[in-house]
């Protein structure tokens, strides 16, 4: 079980830096580096978060299988990235994130203007 090797491969394949992954998962860069160097072992919750982040299975993270793709997903890469950011936010901050997303989504919607009616 070489979680560090799997993480290094995933980071390289996806073109993600250790710093970015640590930020996205809301963990310290030192903790992540410990996983990558096999000095620390992530707990089960972290392995699940890592698998979700990289859209793979926990078996792949643990090195039990070499099949990365677990199943078809309805999300594209950007949507998966947003979901992973959300999962890294502390529970008490998530409502603010959701409200911010709602606010930004309103900017993309144009209001339909009623045509000017001629004066009578």
Short mmCIF file of C-alpha atoms in Angstrom, two decimals:
data_model
loop_
_atom_site.label_atom_id
_atom_site.label_comp_id
_atom_site.label_asym_id
_atom_site.label_seq_id
_atom_site.Cartn_x
_atom_site.Cartn_y
_atom_site.Cartn_z
CA UNK A 1 0.00 0.00 0.00
CA UNK A 2 1.85 3.07 -1.29
CA UNK A 3 -0.55 5.98 -0.92
CA UNK A 4 2.29 8.44 -1.52
CA UNK A 5 3.06 6.99 -4.94
CA UNK A 6 -0.61 7.03 -5.89
CA UNK A 7 -0.95 10.67 -4.80
CA UNK A 8 2.17 11.70 -6.72
CA UNK A 9 0.80 9.99 -9.84
CA UNK A 10 -2.61 11.61 -9.46
CA UNK A 11 -1.13 15.06 -8.95
CA UNK A 12 1.05 14.65 -12.03
CA UNK A 13 -1.75 13.22 -14.19
CA UNK A 14 -4.13 16.03 -13.26
CA UNK A 15 -1.52 18.79 -13.31
CA UNK A 16 -2.28 19.86 -9.75
CA UNK A 17 0.31 21.18 -7.32
CA UNK A 18 0.61 19.90 -3.77
CA UNK A 19 -0.16 23.43 -2.58
CA UNK A 20 -3.39 23.54 -4.61
CA UNK A 21 -4.51 20.14 -3.37
CA UNK A 22 -3.81 21.08 0.25
CA UNK A 23 -5.81 24.30 -0.17
CA UNK A 24 -8.70 22.54 -1.90
CA UNK A 25 -8.89 19.90 0.84
CA UNK A 26 -8.42 22.50 3.58
CA UNK A 27 -5.41 20.69 5.07
CA UNK A 28 -1.88 21.91 5.71
CA UNK A 29 0.76 21.46 3.03
CA UNK A 30 2.90 19.71 5.66
CA UNK A 31 0.18 17.12 6.29
CA UNK A 32 -0.25 16.46 2.59
CA UNK A 33 3.49 16.19 2.09
CA UNK A 34 3.57 13.63 4.90
CA UNK A 35 1.04 11.52 2.97
CA UNK A 36 3.01 11.89 -0.27
CA UNK A 37 6.32 10.97 1.40
CA UNK A 38 4.65 8.06 3.26
CA UNK A 39 5.62 9.54 6.62
CA UNK A 40 1.94 9.80 7.59
CA UNK A 41 -1.11 7.76 6.73
CA UNK A 42 -4.40 9.53 6.05
CA UNK A 43 -7.40 8.41 8.05
CA UNK A 44 -10.36 6.79 6.29
CA UNK A 45 -12.26 10.08 5.93
CA UNK A 46 -9.28 11.69 4.23
CA UNK A 47 -8.85 8.75 1.87
CA UNK A 48 -12.51 9.13 0.89
CA UNK A 49 -11.99 12.87 0.32
CA UNK A 50 -8.90 12.20 -1.78
CA UNK A 51 -10.75 9.61 -3.85
CA UNK A 52 -13.63 12.02 -4.38
CA UNK A 53 -11.29 14.87 -5.28
CA UNK A 54 -9.49 12.81 -7.92
CA UNK A 55 -12.71 11.12 -9.05
CA UNK A 56 -11.44 7.66 -8.27
CA UNK A 57 -11.96 4.94 -5.69
CA UNK A 58 -10.44 4.42 -2.28
CA UNK A 59 -9.04 1.14 -3.63
CA UNK A 60 -7.09 3.15 -6.19
CA UNK A 61 -5.80 5.56 -3.52
CA UNK A 62 -4.66 2.59 -1.42
CA UNK A 63 -3.02 1.00 -4.48
CA UNK A 64 -5.25 -2.08 -4.35
CA UNK A 65 -6.32 -1.59 -7.97
CA UNK A 66 -4.78 0.17 -10.93
CA UNK A 67 -8.15 1.13 -12.42
CA UNK A 68 -8.63 4.81 -11.75
CA UNK A 69 -12.07 5.54 -13.24
CA UNK A 70 -14.77 4.27 -10.88
CA UNK A 71 -17.91 5.10 -12.84
CA UNK A 72 -19.47 7.56 -15.23
CA UNK A 73 -20.24 10.92 -13.69
CA UNK A 74 -22.70 13.63 -14.60
CA UNK A 75 -20.14 16.30 -13.61
CA UNK A 76 -17.48 17.87 -15.77
CA UNK A 77 -14.04 18.72 -14.34
CA UNK A 78 -15.01 22.24 -13.24
CA UNK A 79 -18.13 20.98 -11.48
CA UNK A 80 -16.13 18.29 -9.68
CA UNK A 81 -13.65 20.98 -8.64
CA UNK A 82 -16.46 23.07 -7.12
CA UNK A 83 -17.83 20.06 -5.28
CA UNK A 84 -14.38 19.30 -3.87
CA UNK A 85 -13.93 22.90 -2.75
CA UNK A 86 -17.31 22.71 -1.04
CA UNK A 87 -16.39 19.48 0.75
CA UNK A 88 -13.23 21.13 2.08
CA UNK A 89 -15.14 24.01 3.67
CA UNK A 90 -15.91 23.72 7.38
CA UNK A 91 -19.56 22.82 8.00
CA UNK A 92 -20.40 26.15 9.62
CA UNK A 93 -19.10 28.09 6.58
CA UNK A 94 -20.97 26.12 3.91
CA UNK A 95 -24.17 28.24 3.99
CA UNK A 96 -22.07 31.32 3.16
CA UNK A 97 -20.47 29.47 0.23
CA UNK A 98 -23.90 28.44 -1.06
CA UNK A 99 -25.31 31.96 -0.74
CA UNK A 100 -22.26 33.39 -2.51
CA UNK A 101 -22.80 30.91 -5.34
CA UNK A 102 -26.45 31.94 -5.62
CA UNK A 103 -25.46 35.58 -5.80
CA UNK A 104 -22.92 34.94 -8.54
CA UNK A 105 -25.37 32.82 -10.52
CA UNK A 106 -27.77 35.79 -10.68
CA UNK A 107 -25.15 37.83 -12.56
CA UNK A 108 -25.41 35.50 -15.54
CA UNK A 109 -29.14 35.89 -15.89
CA UNK A 110 -30.43 38.84 -17.86
CA UNK A 111 -33.71 40.43 -16.97
CA UNK A 112 -36.21 40.69 -19.76
CA UNK A 113 -37.01 44.33 -20.40
CA UNK A 114 -40.59 45.25 -21.20
CA UNK A 115 -40.82 47.25 -24.41
CA UNK A 116 -41.60 50.93 -24.07
CA UNK A 117 -45.22 51.60 -24.92
CA UNK A 118 -46.05 54.70 -26.97
CA UNK A 119 -47.74 57.56 -25.13
CA UNK A 120 -51.47 57.91 -25.76
#
